[in-house]
Short mmCIF file of C-alpha atoms and ligand atoms in Angstrom, two decimals:
data_model
loop_
_atom_site.label_atom_id
_atom_site.label_comp_id
_atom_site.label_asym_id
_atom_site.label_seq_id
_atom_site.Cartn_x
_atom_site.Cartn_y
_atom_site.Cartn_z
CA MET A 1 13.49 13.80 -56.02
CA ALA A 2 14.30 14.88 -52.54
CA GLU A 3 11.90 15.87 -49.83
CA ILE A 4 12.36 19.37 -48.47
CA TYR A 5 12.45 19.37 -44.70
CA GLY A 6 9.31 20.84 -43.16
CA ASN A 7 7.45 20.83 -46.45
CA HIS A 8 4.47 18.82 -45.27
CA PRO A 9 2.19 21.38 -43.65
CA ALA A 10 -0.74 19.01 -43.68
CA ARG A 11 -1.13 15.29 -43.92
CA TYR A 12 -3.57 15.62 -46.84
CA GLN A 13 -0.66 16.62 -49.06
CA VAL A 14 0.70 13.09 -49.07
CA GLN A 15 -2.55 11.31 -49.84
CA VAL A 16 -3.20 9.65 -53.16
CA HIS A 17 -5.19 11.98 -55.36
CA PRO A 18 -8.95 11.46 -54.84
CA GLY A 19 -9.50 11.60 -58.60
CA LEU A 20 -7.25 8.59 -59.07
CA LYS A 21 -9.47 5.54 -59.08
CA LEU A 22 -7.37 2.76 -57.62
CA ALA A 23 -8.62 -0.77 -58.10
CA GLU A 24 -9.52 -2.14 -54.70
CA GLU A 25 -7.38 -5.19 -55.26
CA GLU A 26 -5.23 -6.74 -52.58
CA ILE A 27 -1.68 -6.86 -53.88
CA SER A 28 0.51 -9.42 -52.17
CA PHE A 29 3.94 -8.39 -50.90
CA GLU A 30 5.53 -10.73 -53.45
CA GLU A 31 3.68 -8.98 -56.28
CA GLN A 32 4.54 -5.53 -54.92
CA LYS A 33 8.20 -6.58 -54.81
CA LYS A 34 8.01 -7.72 -58.42
CA TYR A 35 6.70 -4.30 -59.57
CA LEU A 36 9.18 -2.44 -57.35
CA HIS A 37 12.10 -4.37 -58.83
CA GLU A 38 10.82 -3.87 -62.39
CA ALA A 39 10.56 -0.12 -61.76
CA GLY A 40 13.98 -0.12 -60.08
CA LYS A 41 15.66 -1.97 -62.92
CA LEU A 42 14.27 0.46 -65.49
CA ALA A 43 15.13 3.53 -63.38
CA ALA A 44 18.72 2.28 -63.03
CA LYS A 45 18.94 1.73 -66.79
CA VAL A 46 17.63 5.23 -67.50
CA ARG A 47 20.04 6.73 -64.95
CA GLU A 48 23.03 5.05 -66.63
CA GLU A 49 21.88 5.80 -70.20
CA VAL A 50 21.24 9.44 -69.35
CA ALA A 51 24.65 9.72 -67.66
CA LYS A 52 26.20 9.02 -71.10
CA LEU A 53 24.26 11.95 -72.59
CA VAL A 54 25.36 14.44 -69.93
CA VAL A 55 28.38 15.93 -71.69
CA PRO A 56 29.49 19.55 -72.16
CA GLY A 57 27.36 21.29 -74.79
CA ALA A 58 24.39 18.91 -74.56
CA ASN A 59 20.92 20.47 -74.38
CA VAL A 60 19.25 19.71 -71.04
CA LEU A 61 15.74 19.54 -72.56
CA ASP A 62 16.96 16.98 -75.13
CA ILE A 63 18.43 14.87 -72.31
CA CYS A 64 15.13 15.01 -70.39
CA THR A 65 13.12 14.10 -73.49
CA ALA A 66 15.41 11.13 -74.13
CA ALA A 67 14.83 9.96 -70.56
CA ASP A 68 11.05 10.31 -70.95
CA LYS A 69 11.19 8.22 -74.12
CA LEU A 70 13.20 5.40 -72.50
CA ILE A 71 10.59 5.18 -69.73
CA TYR A 72 7.47 5.35 -71.94
CA ASP A 73 8.97 2.95 -74.50
CA ALA A 74 9.37 0.39 -71.72
CA GLY A 75 5.65 0.67 -70.92
CA ALA A 76 6.21 2.55 -67.66
CA ILE A 77 5.59 6.18 -66.72
CA PRO A 78 7.97 8.62 -65.01
CA ALA A 79 7.26 8.93 -61.26
CA PHE A 80 8.40 12.55 -61.70
CA PRO A 81 10.20 14.48 -64.44
CA ILE A 82 13.89 13.58 -64.51
CA ASN A 83 15.89 16.18 -62.56
CA ILE A 84 19.05 17.43 -64.29
CA SER A 85 20.58 19.74 -61.70
CA ILE A 86 23.86 21.46 -62.50
CA ASN A 87 26.58 22.59 -60.03
CA ASP A 88 25.01 24.78 -57.29
CA VAL A 89 21.50 23.67 -58.25
CA ALA A 90 20.72 20.86 -55.80
CA ALA A 91 17.45 19.52 -57.17
CA HIS A 92 14.17 19.95 -59.05
CA TYR A 93 15.46 21.34 -62.34
CA THR A 94 13.92 19.68 -65.38
CA GLY A 95 13.79 20.74 -69.02
CA GLN A 96 11.14 23.37 -69.72
CA ILE A 97 9.22 23.84 -72.96
CA GLN A 98 11.71 25.47 -75.40
CA ASP A 99 14.46 25.33 -72.71
CA SER A 100 17.86 26.34 -74.12
CA LEU A 101 19.97 25.42 -71.07
CA ILE A 102 23.22 23.69 -72.04
CA VAL A 103 25.46 21.40 -69.95
CA PRO A 104 28.57 23.48 -69.08
CA ASP A 105 32.23 22.47 -69.60
CA LYS A 106 33.03 22.11 -65.91
CA GLY A 107 31.37 20.99 -62.71
CA VAL A 108 28.90 18.35 -61.59
CA VAL A 109 25.50 17.27 -62.90
CA LYS A 110 23.00 15.37 -60.78
CA ILE A 111 20.70 12.97 -62.65
CA ASP A 112 17.65 12.06 -60.56
CA CYS A 113 15.22 9.71 -62.20
CA GLY A 114 11.88 8.19 -61.15
CA VAL A 115 9.89 5.34 -62.66
CA SER A 116 6.39 4.15 -61.83
CA ILE A 117 5.01 0.76 -62.81
CA ASN A 118 1.41 0.31 -61.76
CA GLY A 119 2.05 3.01 -59.13
CA PHE A 120 5.08 1.21 -57.67
CA ILE A 121 7.94 3.68 -57.65
CA ALA A 122 11.72 3.68 -58.04
CA ASP A 123 13.67 6.86 -57.34
CA THR A 124 17.41 6.97 -58.01
CA ALA A 125 20.18 9.48 -58.63
CA LYS A 126 23.85 9.76 -59.45
CA THR A 127 26.26 12.61 -60.14
CA VAL A 128 28.39 13.06 -63.26
CA ASP A 129 31.79 14.76 -63.04
CA LEU A 130 32.12 16.90 -66.20
CA ASP A 131 35.86 17.63 -66.03
CA GLY A 132 37.20 15.16 -63.45
CA SER A 133 37.72 17.78 -60.72
CA TYR A 134 35.10 16.59 -58.25
CA LYS A 135 35.84 12.91 -57.60
CA ASP A 136 36.05 13.36 -53.81
CA LEU A 137 32.79 15.32 -53.63
CA ILE A 138 31.00 12.69 -55.70
CA ASN A 139 32.46 9.83 -53.65
CA ALA A 140 31.26 11.52 -50.46
CA SER A 141 27.54 11.36 -51.36
CA LYS A 142 27.99 7.91 -52.89
CA GLU A 143 29.68 6.53 -49.78
CA ALA A 144 27.07 8.18 -47.51
CA CYS A 145 24.30 6.49 -49.51
CA GLU A 146 26.04 3.11 -49.17
CA VAL A 147 26.54 3.56 -45.41
CA ALA A 148 22.82 4.33 -45.03
CA ILE A 149 21.89 1.26 -47.12
CA LYS A 150 24.07 -0.97 -44.91
CA THR A 151 22.41 0.37 -41.76
CA MET A 152 18.81 0.30 -42.93
CA ARG A 153 16.59 -2.55 -41.69
CA ALA A 154 13.29 -3.04 -39.88
CA GLY A 155 13.60 -1.19 -36.58
CA ALA A 156 16.48 1.05 -37.70
CA ASN A 157 16.27 4.53 -36.17
CA LEU A 158 15.96 7.06 -39.02
CA GLY A 159 17.61 9.87 -37.03
CA LYS A 160 20.69 7.72 -36.36
CA ILE A 161 21.01 6.93 -40.06
CA GLY A 162 21.05 10.69 -40.62
CA GLY A 163 23.96 10.94 -38.18
CA LEU A 164 25.94 8.34 -40.14
CA VAL A 165 25.21 10.11 -43.42
CA ALA A 166 26.46 13.42 -42.00
CA LYS A 167 29.58 11.84 -40.49
CA THR A 168 30.50 10.12 -43.76
CA ILE A 169 30.18 13.36 -45.73
CA ARG A 170 32.00 15.48 -43.14
CA ASP A 171 34.84 12.92 -42.81
CA ALA A 172 35.36 13.37 -46.56
CA GLY A 173 35.70 17.13 -46.05
CA PHE A 174 32.25 18.30 -47.23
CA GLU A 175 28.92 19.34 -45.71
CA PRO A 176 25.64 17.42 -45.97
CA VAL A 177 22.72 19.38 -47.39
CA ARG A 178 20.63 19.36 -44.24
CA ASP A 179 17.31 20.47 -45.70
CA LEU A 180 17.06 17.65 -48.23
CA ARG A 181 15.96 14.29 -46.96
CA GLY A 182 15.35 10.78 -48.13
CA HIS A 183 11.78 9.64 -47.87
CA LEU A 184 9.26 6.87 -47.47
CA VAL A 185 7.72 5.86 -50.81
CA GLU A 186 4.20 4.50 -51.16
CA ARG A 187 2.09 3.46 -54.10
CA TYR A 188 1.64 6.56 -56.33
CA ILE A 189 3.30 8.71 -53.62
CA VAL A 190 6.94 9.71 -54.05
CA HIS A 191 7.16 11.54 -50.70
CA ALA A 192 4.97 9.57 -48.33
CA GLY A 193 5.52 11.39 -45.03
CA LYS A 194 8.36 9.72 -43.09
CA SER A 195 11.83 10.99 -43.93
CA VAL A 196 15.46 9.98 -43.64
CA PRO A 197 17.51 13.01 -42.59
CA SER A 198 21.09 13.81 -43.56
CA ILE A 199 22.08 14.90 -40.07
CA GLU A 200 21.68 13.24 -36.68
CA VAL A 201 18.13 13.82 -35.45
CA ASP A 202 16.78 12.86 -32.04
CA THR A 203 13.68 10.87 -32.96
CA ASN A 204 11.94 7.59 -32.21
CA GLU A 205 10.94 7.19 -35.84
CA GLN A 206 11.96 3.82 -37.22
CA ALA A 207 11.84 1.99 -40.52
CA GLU A 208 9.11 -0.68 -40.51
CA LEU A 209 9.18 -4.08 -42.18
CA HIS A 210 8.28 -3.94 -45.92
CA GLU A 211 8.30 -0.16 -46.13
CA VAL A 212 10.03 1.33 -49.18
CA TYR A 213 12.53 4.17 -48.80
CA ALA A 214 14.53 6.34 -51.16
CA ILE A 215 17.71 7.46 -49.42
CA GLU A 216 19.55 10.38 -51.03
CA PRO A 217 22.46 12.14 -49.37
CA PHE A 218 23.67 15.40 -50.93
CA ALA A 219 27.23 16.64 -50.32
CA SER A 220 28.22 20.30 -50.73
CA THR A 221 31.53 22.13 -51.00
CA GLY A 222 29.79 25.05 -49.24
CA THR A 223 27.86 25.38 -45.99
CA GLY A 224 25.21 22.80 -46.93
CA GLU A 225 22.49 25.43 -46.92
CA ILE A 226 20.06 25.62 -49.82
CA HIS A 227 17.17 27.88 -50.75
CA ALA A 228 14.22 27.79 -53.10
CA ASP A 229 14.73 29.78 -56.30
CA LEU A 230 11.50 31.79 -56.18
CA ASN A 231 11.58 32.51 -59.91
CA LYS A 232 11.98 28.93 -61.06
CA ILE A 233 9.32 26.29 -60.79
CA ASN A 234 9.73 23.46 -63.28
CA ILE A 235 7.77 20.70 -61.61
CA PHE A 236 4.15 20.54 -60.46
CA ARG A 237 1.72 18.05 -58.99
CA ALA A 238 -2.08 18.04 -58.97
CA ALA A 239 -3.05 19.03 -55.42
CA PRO A 240 -5.10 16.23 -53.84
CA VAL A 241 -8.10 18.48 -53.22
CA ARG A 242 -11.42 18.89 -54.99
CA LEU A 243 -11.65 22.07 -57.04
CA ALA A 244 -14.14 24.10 -59.03
CA ILE A 245 -12.37 24.68 -62.35
CA ARG A 246 -13.63 27.19 -64.94
CA SER A 247 -11.61 27.05 -68.14
CA LYS A 248 -11.59 23.98 -70.34
CA HIS A 249 -7.79 24.03 -70.64
CA ALA A 250 -7.41 23.92 -66.87
CA LYS A 251 -9.92 21.08 -66.69
CA LYS A 252 -8.05 19.14 -69.32
CA ILE A 253 -4.67 19.65 -67.61
CA ARG A 254 -6.16 18.62 -64.27
CA ASN A 255 -7.51 15.40 -65.78
CA ILE A 256 -4.20 14.58 -67.48
CA ALA A 257 -2.25 15.34 -64.28
CA VAL A 258 -4.40 12.93 -62.30
CA ARG A 259 -5.21 10.17 -64.80
CA GLU A 260 -2.15 10.09 -67.08
CA PHE A 261 0.52 11.22 -64.60
CA GLY A 262 -1.05 9.30 -61.70
CA GLY A 263 -1.27 12.38 -59.48
CA MET A 264 2.55 12.33 -59.34
CA PRO A 265 4.89 15.24 -60.15
CA PHE A 266 4.97 16.33 -63.81
CA ALA A 267 6.58 18.84 -66.19
CA GLU A 268 4.66 21.16 -68.51
CA ARG A 269 6.54 19.69 -71.51
CA TRP A 270 4.59 16.44 -71.05
CA LEU A 271 1.32 18.28 -71.70
CA LEU A 272 2.44 18.93 -75.29
CA ASN A 273 2.07 15.18 -75.89
CA HIS A 274 -1.56 15.31 -74.78
CA GLY A 275 -2.97 17.64 -77.42
CA LEU A 276 -2.39 20.97 -75.66
CA THR A 277 -0.65 23.94 -77.30
CA ILE A 278 1.83 26.20 -75.52
CA PRO A 279 -0.74 29.05 -75.03
CA GLU A 280 -3.33 26.55 -73.75
CA ILE A 281 -0.83 25.17 -71.25
CA LYS A 282 -0.02 28.73 -70.08
CA ILE A 283 -3.68 29.67 -69.58
CA GLY A 284 -4.66 26.39 -67.94
CA MET A 285 -1.68 26.26 -65.59
CA MET A 286 -2.21 29.89 -64.58
CA GLU A 287 -5.76 29.15 -63.43
CA LEU A 288 -4.80 25.94 -61.64
CA ARG A 289 -1.87 27.57 -59.84
CA ARG A 290 -3.99 30.56 -58.81
CA ASN A 291 -6.74 28.49 -57.25
CA GLY A 292 -4.54 26.06 -55.34
CA GLY A 293 -4.88 23.23 -57.80
CA MET A 294 -1.14 22.68 -58.14
CA ILE A 295 1.60 21.84 -55.69
CA GLU A 296 4.76 23.54 -56.92
CA TYR A 297 8.34 22.31 -56.60
CA HIS A 298 10.79 25.21 -56.68
CA VAL A 299 14.26 24.72 -58.07
CA LEU A 300 16.53 24.32 -55.02
CA ARG A 301 20.04 25.75 -54.94
CA GLY A 302 23.01 26.51 -52.73
CA SER A 303 25.22 29.59 -52.98
CA SER A 304 26.42 30.29 -56.50
CA GLU A 305 29.99 29.05 -55.83
CA ASP A 306 28.84 25.74 -54.25
CA MET A 307 29.24 22.39 -55.94
CA ILE A 308 26.68 19.81 -54.84
CA SER A 309 26.63 16.05 -55.45
CA GLN A 310 23.87 13.51 -54.83
CA HIS A 311 23.40 9.74 -54.85
CA GLU A 312 20.12 7.94 -54.33
CA HIS A 313 18.77 4.41 -54.22
CA THR A 314 15.34 2.95 -53.49
CA MET A 315 15.09 -0.04 -51.14
CA ILE A 316 12.61 -2.42 -49.58
CA VAL A 317 13.01 -2.81 -45.80
CA LEU A 318 13.42 -6.39 -44.57
CA GLU A 319 13.98 -7.94 -41.14
CA ASP A 320 17.77 -8.05 -41.44
CA GLY A 321 18.58 -5.43 -44.09
CA VAL A 322 17.21 -4.14 -47.38
CA GLU A 323 16.70 -5.14 -50.98
CA VAL A 324 17.94 -2.27 -53.15
CA THR A 325 15.79 -2.07 -56.30
CA THR A 326 17.84 0.49 -58.26
CA ARG A 327 21.29 -1.12 -58.65
CA SER A 328 22.50 -1.31 -62.26
MN1 MN B 1 13.92 10.93 -53.74
MN1 MN B 2 15.21 11.29 -56.55
#
C-alpha cells in the first residue's frame, strides 16, 4: 500500500492499536531481520503467484481470495488486503464481498501485497501488462524503484531520493504520481510516519540505521495527479482510539480487527471467515464508521484515460546500503 501525502493529521494515527497487547519482549535486530526476511520471502512468492492469475477475464475477488489463502496457509497474516488496481486506479482496490469485477483484456494491473509475521511486515508490488502495450510504462516504475534502492542507506536524504525517482520516470517519458509515497514500516504499522516522496523535496529527513522502508514509485501516462474515489472504500483499519461501542456486531468486528488483523488494514470479506454474516458486517461496520472507529482507505485513481504502473520493495537500512527483503 502507498501512503497518501498529507494523510497523517495527527501522530496518534500511526501508533500501534492500544487494544493490541504486545509482549514486552526485547527482540534483537538479528531476530527482527529473520522475521522481516521471512515475511519478505512470502510476500514475493504471493506477488509472483498472483501475477500468474491476473489474466483477462479473471475475477478480481477470486484472485484476492487466492492471495489470502497463500498467506494464511504459510502461517502468516496479510499486513493489508492485497490491492489489485486496474489501469487508471492507482491503489487501494481489493475484492469486495460478492465483487463481480473482472480483469479487462487490455491495460495494466498493479498487484500490491503485504505480509505480516509476528508483526514484522513486508510490502511489495509489481505491475502486469495485460496485452503487451505498456512495457515502457512498467519499466519506468521498476527502474525508479531500483534507483531508489541503490541510493538508500543510513543517512540518505529522503527528499533527494524522491528527486531521483521523479527524474527516472520523467526521463522515460512519464510522470511520477506525486501524492503517493513510500513509507517507513514499523512493527504492526504499515505507514509509520516518515515517507519517501516521488518528487524532489527540500527536507532534512534522513533514513536511519536499521529502519525499514517500503519504496514504491508510481508512473503515469497522464499528469501524475490522483484523487480519492469518494464512493469506493474497500479497505479499513481499526482506529487506534478507545471507543464506546453499542451493538454486539460492531464489538465483535472491532475485536477481530484488533486481535486477528493486528490493528492493520483489512477487507470486509475477511470478516466472513470469523463467523459474521453479510447483514451483521453491514450493521457493525456502519456503527464503527459513524463513530470514528474506522480509518478508511479510499480507492485512489487518476483521470479515466490514464495508465498507471507501480513497483515496490521493502528494505532494511544498513550503514552502506540496504537489504531488500522482497526479491523473488
Ligand atoms: Mn507500501
Ligand atoms: Mn504496497
